[in-house]
PDB file of C-alpha atoms and ligand atoms in Angstrom:
ATOM      1  CA  MET C1073     -11.750   3.455 -34.099  1.00 97.00           C
ATOM      2  CA  ASN C1074     -13.033   5.126 -37.211  1.00 98.00           C
ATOM      3  CA  ALA C1075     -12.425   8.722 -37.593  1.00 98.00           C
ATOM      4  CA  LEU C1076     -13.971  11.200 -39.821  1.00 98.00           C
ATOM      5  CA  ILE C1077     -12.488  14.609 -40.274  1.00 98.00           C
ATOM      6  CA  VAL C1078     -14.755  17.212 -42.085  1.00 98.00           C
ATOM      7  CA  TYR C1079     -12.393  19.709 -43.400  1.00 98.00           C
ATOM      8  CA  ALA C1080     -13.797  23.468 -44.422  1.00 98.00           C
ATOM      9  CA  HIS C1081     -11.013  25.615 -45.512  1.00 98.00           C
ATOM     10  CA  PRO C1082     -10.563  26.766 -49.237  1.00 97.00           C
ATOM     11  CA  ASP C1083      -6.560  26.822 -49.239  1.00 94.00           C
ATOM     12  CA  PRO C1084      -5.321  23.198 -48.354  1.00 88.00           C
ATOM     13  CA  HIS C1085      -1.907  24.811 -47.187  1.00 89.00           C
ATOM     14  CA  SER C1086      -3.525  27.107 -44.674  1.00 94.00           C
ATOM     15  CA  PHE C1087      -2.896  26.555 -40.950  1.00 95.00           C
ATOM     16  CA  ASN C1088      -6.026  24.611 -40.992  1.00 92.00           C
ATOM     17  CA  ALA C1089      -4.190  21.966 -42.929  1.00 86.00           C
ATOM     18  CA  MET C1090      -3.239  20.813 -39.375  1.00 93.00           C
ATOM     19  CA  ARG C1091      -5.805  18.261 -40.179  1.00 96.00           C
ATOM     20  CA  ASP C1092      -2.906  16.392 -41.746  1.00 96.00           C
ATOM     21  CA  VAL C1093      -1.671  16.193 -38.028  1.00 97.00           C
ATOM     22  CA  ALA C1094      -4.920  14.656 -37.108  1.00 98.00           C
ATOM     23  CA  VAL C1095      -4.561  12.027 -39.896  1.00 98.00           C
ATOM     24  CA  ASP C1096      -1.105  11.107 -39.245  1.00 98.00           C
ATOM     25  CA  ALA C1097      -1.679  10.778 -35.400  1.00 98.00           C
ATOM     26  CA  LEU C1098      -4.977   8.895 -35.729  1.00 98.00           C
ATOM     27  CA  THR C1099      -3.494   6.592 -38.399  1.00 98.00           C
ATOM     28  CA  GLU C1100      -0.234   5.984 -36.426  1.00 97.00           C
ATOM     29  CA  ALA C1101      -2.354   5.069 -33.352  1.00 96.00           C
ATOM     30  CA  GLY C1102      -3.979   2.162 -35.501  1.00 97.00           C
ATOM     31  CA  ASN C1103      -7.326   4.124 -36.550  1.00 98.00           C
ATOM     32  CA  SER C1104      -9.009   4.293 -39.765  1.00 98.00           C
ATOM     33  CA  VAL C1105      -9.453   7.584 -41.096  1.00 98.00           C
ATOM     34  CA  GLN C1106     -11.553   9.406 -43.736  1.00 98.00           C
ATOM     35  CA  VAL C1107     -11.521  13.216 -44.657  1.00 98.00           C
ATOM     36  CA  SER C1108     -14.249  15.041 -46.167  1.00 98.00           C
ATOM     37  CA  ASP C1109     -12.494  18.233 -47.770  1.00 97.00           C
ATOM     38  CA  LEU C1110     -15.571  20.001 -48.563  1.00 98.00           C
ATOM     39  CA  TYR C1111     -14.069  22.740 -50.810  1.00 98.00           C
ATOM     40  CA  ALA C1112     -11.972  20.256 -52.919  1.00 97.00           C
ATOM     41  CA  MET C1113     -15.441  18.063 -53.313  1.00 98.00           C
ATOM     42  CA  HIS C1114     -17.337  21.407 -54.439  1.00 98.00           C
ATOM     43  CA  PHE C1115     -19.783  20.199 -51.529  1.00 98.00           C
ATOM     44  CA  LYS C1116     -23.006  21.884 -52.438  1.00 98.00           C
ATOM     45  CA  ALA C1117     -23.856  24.202 -49.294  1.00 97.00           C
ATOM     46  CA  VAL C1118     -27.545  24.918 -49.848  1.00 98.00           C
ATOM     47  CA  LEU C1119     -30.366  22.758 -48.652  1.00 98.00           C
ATOM     48  CA  ASP C1120     -33.207  22.732 -51.710  1.00 98.00           C
ATOM     49  CA  GLU C1121     -35.282  20.406 -53.296  1.00 97.00           C
ATOM     50  CA  HIS C1122     -32.581  18.789 -55.359  1.00 98.00           C
ATOM     51  CA  ASP C1123     -31.604  17.013 -52.192  1.00 98.00           C
ATOM     52  CA  PHE C1124     -34.304  14.577 -52.582  1.00 98.00           C
ATOM     53  CA  LYS C1125     -34.756  11.845 -55.164  1.00 98.00           C
ATOM     54  CA  GLU C1126     -38.271  11.893 -54.433  1.00 97.00           C
ATOM     55  CA  ARG C1127     -40.831  13.783 -52.670  1.00 97.00           C
ATOM     56  CA  GLN C1128     -43.220  12.990 -50.023  1.00 97.00           C
ATOM     57  CA  ASN C1129     -45.090  16.201 -50.913  1.00 96.00           C
ATOM     58  CA  PRO C1130     -44.253  17.387 -54.458  1.00 95.00           C
ATOM     59  CA  ASP C1131     -46.718  20.438 -54.040  1.00 96.00           C
ATOM     60  CA  PHE C1132     -45.260  22.057 -50.911  1.00 96.00           C
ATOM     61  CA  PHE C1133     -41.311  21.805 -49.977  1.00 98.00           C
ATOM     62  CA  ASN C1134     -41.011  21.332 -46.286  1.00 97.00           C
ATOM     63  CA  PRO C1135     -37.263  20.251 -45.797  1.00 98.00           C
ATOM     64  CA  ILE C1136     -38.031  18.591 -42.359  1.00 97.00           C
ATOM     65  CA  ILE C1137     -40.504  16.333 -43.769  1.00 97.00           C
ATOM     66  CA  GLU C1138     -38.689  15.486 -46.831  1.00 98.00           C
ATOM     67  CA  GLN C1139     -35.611  14.761 -44.870  1.00 98.00           C
ATOM     68  CA  HIS C1140     -37.515  12.345 -42.582  1.00 97.00           C
ATOM     69  CA  HIS C1141     -39.072  10.695 -45.710  1.00 98.00           C
ATOM     70  CA  ALA C1142     -35.742  10.572 -47.472  1.00 98.00           C
ATOM     71  CA  ALA C1143     -34.182   8.941 -44.358  1.00 97.00           C
ATOM     72  CA  THR C1144     -36.900   6.208 -44.112  1.00 97.00           C
ATOM     73  CA  THR C1145     -37.050   5.330 -47.784  1.00 98.00           C
ATOM     74  CA  ASP C1146     -33.119   6.190 -48.561  1.00 97.00           C
ATOM     75  CA  THR C1147     -33.770   8.479 -51.332  1.00 98.00           C
ATOM     76  CA  PHE C1148     -31.271  11.269 -50.469  1.00 98.00           C
ATOM     77  CA  ALA C1149     -29.096  12.794 -53.185  1.00 98.00           C
ATOM     78  CA  GLU C1150     -25.900  10.853 -53.759  1.00 98.00           C
ATOM     79  CA  ASP C1151     -23.773  13.434 -52.166  1.00 98.00           C
ATOM     80  CA  ILE C1152     -25.671  13.711 -48.985  1.00 98.00           C
ATOM     81  CA  LYS C1153     -25.844   9.783 -48.924  1.00 98.00           C
ATOM     82  CA  ARG C1154     -22.280   9.324 -49.117  1.00 98.00           C
ATOM     83  CA  GLU C1155     -21.659  11.835 -46.207  1.00 98.00           C
ATOM     84  CA  ILE C1156     -24.214  10.219 -43.966  1.00 98.00           C
ATOM     85  CA  GLU C1157     -22.519   6.895 -44.535  1.00 98.00           C
ATOM     86  CA  LYS C1158     -19.258   8.468 -43.388  1.00 98.00           C
ATOM     87  CA  VAL C1159     -20.889   9.688 -40.247  1.00 98.00           C
ATOM     88  CA  GLN C1160     -22.504   6.459 -39.613  1.00 98.00           C
ATOM     89  CA  TRP C1161     -19.254   4.749 -40.030  1.00 98.00           C
ATOM     90  CA  ALA C1162     -17.214   7.108 -37.810  1.00 98.00           C
ATOM     91  CA  ASP C1163     -16.824   6.650 -33.939  1.00 98.00           C
ATOM     92  CA  LEU C1164     -15.080  10.126 -33.928  1.00 98.00           C
ATOM     93  CA  ILE C1165     -15.970  13.100 -36.143  1.00 98.00           C
ATOM     94  CA  ILE C1166     -13.572  16.304 -35.945  1.00 98.00           C
ATOM     95  CA  PHE C1167     -14.617  19.431 -37.768  1.00 98.00           C
ATOM     96  CA  GLN C1168     -11.595  21.652 -38.830  1.00 98.00           C
ATOM     97  CA  PHE C1169     -12.272  25.133 -39.924  1.00 98.00           C
ATOM     98  CA  PRO C1170     -11.456  28.798 -39.435  1.00 98.00           C
ATOM     99  CA  LEU C1171     -13.782  30.891 -37.430  1.00 98.00           C
ATOM    100  CA  TRP C1172     -15.905  33.147 -39.885  1.00 98.00           C
ATOM    101  CA  TRP C1173     -18.081  35.548 -38.109  1.00 96.00           C
ATOM    102  CA  LEU C1174     -17.973  33.679 -34.985  1.00 95.00           C
ATOM    103  CA  SER C1175     -19.209  30.425 -36.845  1.00 95.00           C
ATOM    104  CA  PHE C1176     -18.315  27.989 -39.567  1.00 96.00           C
ATOM    105  CA  PRO C1177     -17.676  28.835 -43.100  1.00 98.00           C
ATOM    106  CA  ALA C1178     -20.912  28.596 -45.072  1.00 98.00           C
ATOM    107  CA  ILE C1179     -19.798  25.364 -46.660  1.00 98.00           C
ATOM    108  CA  LEU C1180     -19.663  23.721 -43.328  1.00 98.00           C
ATOM    109  CA  LYS C1181     -22.944  25.259 -42.108  1.00 98.00           C
ATOM    110  CA  GLY C1182     -24.598  23.640 -45.457  1.00 98.00           C
ATOM    111  CA  TRP C1183     -23.004  20.457 -44.493  1.00 98.00           C
ATOM    112  CA  PHE C1184     -24.885  20.318 -41.338  1.00 98.00           C
ATOM    113  CA  ASP C1185     -28.012  21.367 -42.913  1.00 98.00           C
ATOM    114  CA  ARG C1186     -27.926  18.720 -45.632  1.00 98.00           C
ATOM    115  CA  VAL C1187     -26.187  15.875 -43.639  1.00 98.00           C
ATOM    116  CA  PHE C1188     -27.161  16.343 -39.963  1.00 98.00           C
ATOM    117  CA  VAL C1189     -30.619  15.972 -40.822  1.00 98.00           C
ATOM    118  CA  ASN C1190     -34.068  14.904 -39.344  1.00 97.00           C
ATOM    119  CA  GLY C1191     -34.044  11.192 -39.338  1.00 97.00           C
ATOM    120  CA  VAL C1192     -30.108  10.804 -39.267  1.00 98.00           C
ATOM    121  CA  ALA C1193     -28.703  13.197 -36.512  1.00 98.00           C
ATOM    122  CA  ALA C1194     -31.746  13.070 -34.380  1.00 97.00           C
ATOM    123  CA  ASN C1195     -35.563  12.828 -34.875  1.00 97.00           C
ATOM    124  CA  PHE C1196     -36.690  16.729 -34.827  1.00 95.00           C
ATOM    125  CA  ALA C1197     -40.061  15.879 -33.779  1.00 95.00           C
ATOM    126  CA  THR C1198     -39.279  13.735 -30.589  1.00 96.00           C
ATOM    127  CA  TYR C1199     -35.750  15.086 -29.905  1.00 94.00           C
ATOM    128  CA  GLU C1200     -34.603  11.399 -29.957  1.00 97.00           C
ATOM    129  CA  PRO C1201     -30.783  11.751 -30.380  1.00 98.00           C
ATOM    130  CA  LEU C1202     -29.702   9.102 -33.377  1.00 98.00           C
ATOM    131  CA  LEU C1203     -25.890   9.510 -33.212  1.00 98.00           C
ATOM    132  CA  THR C1204     -25.546   8.260 -29.536  1.00 98.00           C
ATOM    133  CA  GLY C1205     -22.360   6.875 -28.486  1.00 96.00           C
ATOM    134  CA  LYS C1206     -20.057   8.763 -31.076  1.00 98.00           C
ATOM    135  CA  ARG C1207     -17.632  11.438 -30.220  1.00 98.00           C
ATOM    136  CA  VAL C1208     -16.960  14.848 -31.554  1.00 98.00           C
ATOM    137  CA  MET C1209     -14.467  17.642 -31.587  1.00 98.00           C
ATOM    138  CA  LEU C1210     -14.016  20.924 -32.804  1.00 98.00           C
ATOM    139  CA  ALA C1211     -10.562  22.088 -34.243  1.00 98.00           C
ATOM    140  CA  PHE C1212     -10.425  25.645 -35.407  1.00 98.00           C
ATOM    141  CA  THR C1213      -8.447  28.729 -35.905  1.00 98.00           C
ATOM    142  CA  THR C1214      -9.457  32.319 -35.094  1.00 98.00           C
ATOM    143  CA  GLY C1215      -8.103  35.736 -36.285  1.00 97.00           C
ATOM    144  CA  GLY C1216      -8.607  37.240 -32.726  1.00 96.00           C
ATOM    145  CA  GLY C1217      -6.115  36.342 -29.890  1.00 96.00           C
ATOM    146  CA  ALA C1218      -7.269  34.447 -26.864  1.00 95.00           C
ATOM    147  CA  ALA C1219      -7.744  37.438 -24.674  1.00 96.00           C
ATOM    148  CA  ALA C1220     -10.791  38.650 -27.126  1.00 96.00           C
ATOM    149  CA  TYR C1221     -12.287  35.543 -26.262  1.00 97.00           C
ATOM    150  CA  SER C1222     -12.007  35.482 -22.461  1.00 95.00           C
ATOM    151  CA  ALA C1223     -14.932  36.110 -20.164  1.00 92.00           C
ATOM    152  CA  HIS C1224     -13.934  39.849 -19.969  1.00 93.00           C
ATOM    153  CA  GLY C1225     -12.655  40.187 -23.623  1.00 95.00           C
ATOM    154  CA  PRO C1226     -14.457  42.046 -26.209  1.00 94.00           C
ATOM    155  CA  ILE C1227     -16.053  39.247 -27.859  1.00 95.00           C
ATOM    156  CA  GLY C1228     -16.713  37.125 -24.845  1.00 94.00           C
ATOM    157  CA  ASP C1229     -16.156  33.746 -23.386  1.00 95.00           C
ATOM    158  CA  ILE C1230     -15.370  31.320 -26.409  1.00 95.00           C
ATOM    159  CA  ASN C1231     -17.144  28.534 -24.587  1.00 92.00           C
ATOM    160  CA  GLU C1232     -20.449  30.413 -24.459  1.00 93.00           C
ATOM    161  CA  LEU C1233     -20.071  31.199 -28.318  1.00 92.00           C
ATOM    162  CA  LEU C1234     -19.655  27.406 -28.843  1.00 94.00           C
ATOM    163  CA  ALA C1235     -22.502  26.418 -26.853  1.00 94.00           C
ATOM    164  CA  TYR C1236     -24.905  26.737 -29.847  1.00 92.00           C
ATOM    165  CA  VAL C1237     -22.861  24.250 -31.589  1.00 96.00           C
ATOM    166  CA  THR C1238     -21.846  21.867 -28.742  1.00 95.00           C
ATOM    167  CA  ARG C1239     -25.276  21.841 -26.998  1.00 93.00           C
ATOM    168  CA  GLY C1240     -27.537  22.930 -29.761  1.00 94.00           C
ATOM    169  CA  ILE C1241     -26.185  20.623 -32.511  1.00 97.00           C
ATOM    170  CA  PHE C1242     -23.889  17.854 -30.919  1.00 98.00           C
ATOM    171  CA  ARG C1243     -25.711  16.890 -27.840  1.00 96.00           C
ATOM    172  CA  THR C1244     -28.987  16.860 -29.791  1.00 96.00           C
ATOM    173  CA  ALA C1245     -27.632  14.471 -31.897  1.00 98.00           C
ATOM    174  CA  GLY C1246     -26.425  12.423 -28.739  1.00 98.00           C
ATOM    175  CA  LEU C1247     -22.769  13.026 -29.625  1.00 98.00           C
ATOM    176  CA  ASN C1248     -19.987  13.194 -26.661  1.00 98.00           C
ATOM    177  CA  VAL C1249     -18.072  16.370 -26.998  1.00 97.00           C
ATOM    178  CA  ILE C1250     -14.398  16.290 -26.568  1.00 95.00           C
ATOM    179  CA  PRO C1251     -12.730  19.671 -25.693  1.00 95.00           C
ATOM    180  CA  PRO C1252     -11.788  21.546 -28.682  1.00 96.00           C
ATOM    181  CA  LEU C1253      -8.327  22.337 -30.231  1.00 96.00           C
ATOM    182  CA  ILE C1254      -8.463  26.241 -30.685  1.00 97.00           C
ATOM    183  CA  ALA C1255      -5.741  28.072 -32.483  1.00 97.00           C
ATOM    184  CA  PHE C1256      -6.382  31.599 -31.224  1.00 97.00           C
ATOM    185  CA  GLY C1257      -4.606  34.271 -33.406  1.00 97.00           C
ATOM    186  CA  ALA C1258      -3.498  31.836 -35.901  1.00 96.00           C
ATOM    187  CA  SER C1259      -2.281  34.546 -38.070  1.00 92.00           C
ATOM    188  CA  SER C1260      -0.484  36.526 -35.699  1.00 94.00           C
ATOM    189  CA  ILE C1261       1.277  34.066 -33.283  1.00 95.00           C
ATOM    190  CA  SER C1262       4.680  33.080 -33.809  1.00 95.00           C
ATOM    191  CA  SER C1263       6.106  30.217 -35.797  1.00 95.00           C
ATOM    192  CA  GLU C1264       7.152  28.548 -32.557  1.00 96.00           C
ATOM    193  CA  GLN C1265       3.768  28.866 -31.209  1.00 96.00           C
ATOM    194  CA  ARG C1266       2.321  27.430 -34.190  1.00 96.00           C
ATOM    195  CA  HIS C1267       4.516  24.282 -34.025  1.00 96.00           C
ATOM    196  CA  GLU C1268       3.809  23.958 -30.264  1.00 96.00           C
ATOM    197  CA  LEU C1269      -0.054  23.843 -30.851  1.00 97.00           C
ATOM    198  CA  LEU C1270       0.540  21.263 -33.540  1.00 97.00           C
ATOM    199  CA  HIS C1271       2.430  19.122 -31.244  1.00 97.00           C
ATOM    200  CA  ARG C1272      -0.286  19.598 -28.521  1.00 96.00           C
ATOM    201  CA  TYR C1273      -2.882  18.589 -31.204  1.00 97.00           C
ATOM    202  CA  ARG C1274      -1.025  15.583 -31.931  1.00 97.00           C
ATOM    203  CA  ARG C1275      -0.761  14.506 -28.192  1.00 96.00           C
ATOM    204  CA  GLN C1276      -4.302  15.341 -27.643  1.00 95.00           C
ATOM    205  CA  LEU C1277      -5.320  12.782 -30.367  1.00 96.00           C
ATOM    206  CA  LEU C1278      -2.864  10.030 -29.340  1.00 95.00           C
ATOM    207  CA  ALA C1279      -4.351  10.251 -25.850  1.00 93.00           C
ATOM    208  CA  LEU C1280      -7.510   9.545 -27.497  1.00 91.00           C
TER     209      LEU C1280
HETATM  210  C1  LIG A 607     -15.019  35.922 -43.833  1.00 81.64           C
HETATM  211  C2  LIG A 607     -14.191  36.038 -42.455  1.00 81.64           C
HETATM  212  C3  LIG A 607     -14.739  36.226 -41.319  1.00 81.64           C
HETATM  213  C4  LIG A 607     -13.879  36.106 -40.262  1.00 81.64           C
HETATM  214  N1  LIG A 607     -14.434  36.217 -38.919  1.00 81.64           N
HETATM  215  C5  LIG A 607     -13.719  36.216 -38.077  1.00 81.64           C
HETATM  216  C6  LIG A 607     -14.195  36.118 -36.452  1.00 81.64           C
HETATM  217  O1  LIG A 607     -15.432  36.153 -36.355  1.00 81.64           O
HETATM  218  N2  LIG A 607     -13.577  35.880 -35.576  1.00 81.64           N
HETATM  219  C7  LIG A 607     -12.150  35.896 -35.714  1.00 81.64           C
HETATM  220  O2  LIG A 607     -11.459  35.802 -34.543  1.00 81.64           O
HETATM  221  N3  LIG A 607     -11.362  35.755 -36.953  1.00 81.64           N
HETATM  222  C8  LIG A 607     -12.474  35.713 -38.124  1.00 81.64           C
HETATM  223  N4  LIG A 607     -11.688  35.813 -39.290  1.00 81.64           N
HETATM  224  C9  LIG A 607     -10.280  35.593 -39.408  1.00 81.64           C
HETATM  225  C10 LIG A 607     -10.035  34.165 -39.509  1.00 81.64           C
HETATM  226  O3  LIG A 607     -10.709  33.285 -38.345  1.00 81.64           O
HETATM  227  C11 LIG A 607      -8.491  33.773 -39.556  1.00 81.64           C
HETATM  228  O4  LIG A 607      -8.095  34.529 -40.611  1.00 81.64           O
HETATM  229  C12 LIG A 607      -8.317  32.199 -39.978  1.00 81.64           C
HETATM  230  O5  LIG A 607      -8.739  31.643 -38.610  1.00 81.64           O
HETATM  231  C13 LIG A 607      -6.630  31.965 -39.817  1.00 81.64           C
HETATM  232  O6  LIG A 607      -6.568  30.791 -40.096  1.00 81.64           O
HETATM  233  P1  LIG A 607      -6.059  30.034 -41.336  1.00 81.64           P
HETATM  234  O7  LIG A 607      -5.887  28.633 -41.486  1.00 81.64           O
HETATM  235  O8  LIG A 607      -6.717  30.667 -42.673  1.00 81.64           O
HETATM  236  O9  LIG A 607      -4.465  30.827 -41.263  1.00 81.64           O
HETATM  237  P2  LIG A 607      -3.552  30.928 -42.484  1.00 81.64           P
HETATM  238  O10 LIG A 607      -3.336  32.433 -42.723  1.00 81.64           O
HETATM  239  O11 LIG A 607      -3.487  30.087 -43.638  1.00 81.64           O
HETATM  240  O12 LIG A 607      -2.232  30.567 -41.645  1.00 81.64           O
HETATM  241  C14 LIG A 607      -1.697  31.416 -40.547  1.00 81.64           C
HETATM  242  C15 LIG A 607      -0.146  31.091 -40.452  1.00 81.64           C
HETATM  243  O13 LIG A 607       0.203  29.860 -40.421  1.00 81.64           O
HETATM  244  C16 LIG A 607       1.090  29.356 -41.047  1.00 81.64           C
HETATM  245  N5  LIG A 607       1.012  27.955 -41.474  1.00 81.64           N
HETATM  246  C17 LIG A 607       0.395  27.189 -42.248  1.00 81.64           C
HETATM  247  N6  LIG A 607       0.673  26.076 -42.360  1.00 81.64           N
HETATM  248  C18 LIG A 607       1.619  25.878 -41.055  1.00 81.64           C
HETATM  249  C19 LIG A 607       2.011  24.725 -40.615  1.00 81.64           C
HETATM  250  N7  LIG A 607       1.911  23.420 -41.182  1.00 81.64           N
HETATM  251  N8  LIG A 607       2.971  24.867 -39.502  1.00 81.64           N
HETATM  252  C20 LIG A 607       3.132  26.042 -39.130  1.00 81.64           C
HETATM  253  N9  LIG A 607       2.702  27.083 -39.721  1.00 81.64           N
HETATM  254  C21 LIG A 607       1.769  26.980 -40.580  1.00 81.64           C
HETATM  255  C22 LIG A 607       0.975  30.345 -42.434  1.00 81.64           C
HETATM  256  O14 LIG A 607       2.119  30.454 -43.096  1.00 81.64           O
HETATM  257  C23 LIG A 607       0.690  31.730 -41.797  1.00 81.64           C
HETATM  258  O15 LIG A 607       1.549  32.379 -41.385  1.00 81.64           O
HETATM  259  C24 LIG A 607     -12.450  35.949 -40.334  1.00 81.64           C
HETATM  260  C25 LIG A 607     -12.119  35.783 -41.534  1.00 81.64           C
HETATM  261  C26 LIG A 607     -12.774  35.789 -42.695  1.00 81.64           C
HETATM  262  C27 LIG A 607     -12.344  35.514 -44.095  1.00 81.64           C
END
């Protein structure tokens, strides 16, 4: 199996460096692994006209039309092209990030805007999914504890919060969603709890 880990944390030594646990476990199980470390790559987070080497319509910038054109003519900017090649290579994609304002860090949102594009992730006109058969998993840390994200907690059920990603993005692309690894309260849990979490993550990945 080929696995791609898309890593979006500014500090390589944060608890999100649990991506190293994933790299080790997946490699140990005989898989090939690539990591896109978005901050280390200085990945451009903003979709704009520079994403396209040529334009279908130079007078009016419609990203959906230009993405489809670039997908059919192979004219995406090189950084996008490299990420699309990794996505197409991967059987499993893991997104590793801290929860910021109940969502991804902007650099990862930008990765979706620029890489999960019309004509690559799905056909945005027909809703035909284009990444069918691949698996995807979220692995993320939160500041709030698990109770805050329960059905009756102040923020609400984490699964409902995730639905816009799991249904809105992943299933639109045809990806099979694996249960997430969520490190609730990553900064406030004990060191033993963090180590147990890393062991659980390792077991979860080896079981794949
Ligand atoms: C802009 C912004 C918005 C935010 N919005 C939200 C929000 O909406 N909801 C919410 O819940 N939280 C929110 N937060 C908090 C954020 O989710 C947490 O700060 C983050 O998830 C903590 O993860 P981390 O990897 O950065 O932790 P770190 O602070 O890097 O690490 C936590 C602890 O783990 C230890 N550690 C590191 N590596 C290892 C290891 N290998 N083994 C064992 N221990 C280790 C560290 O020493 C540290 O004590 C927000 C934060 C920001 C900056």
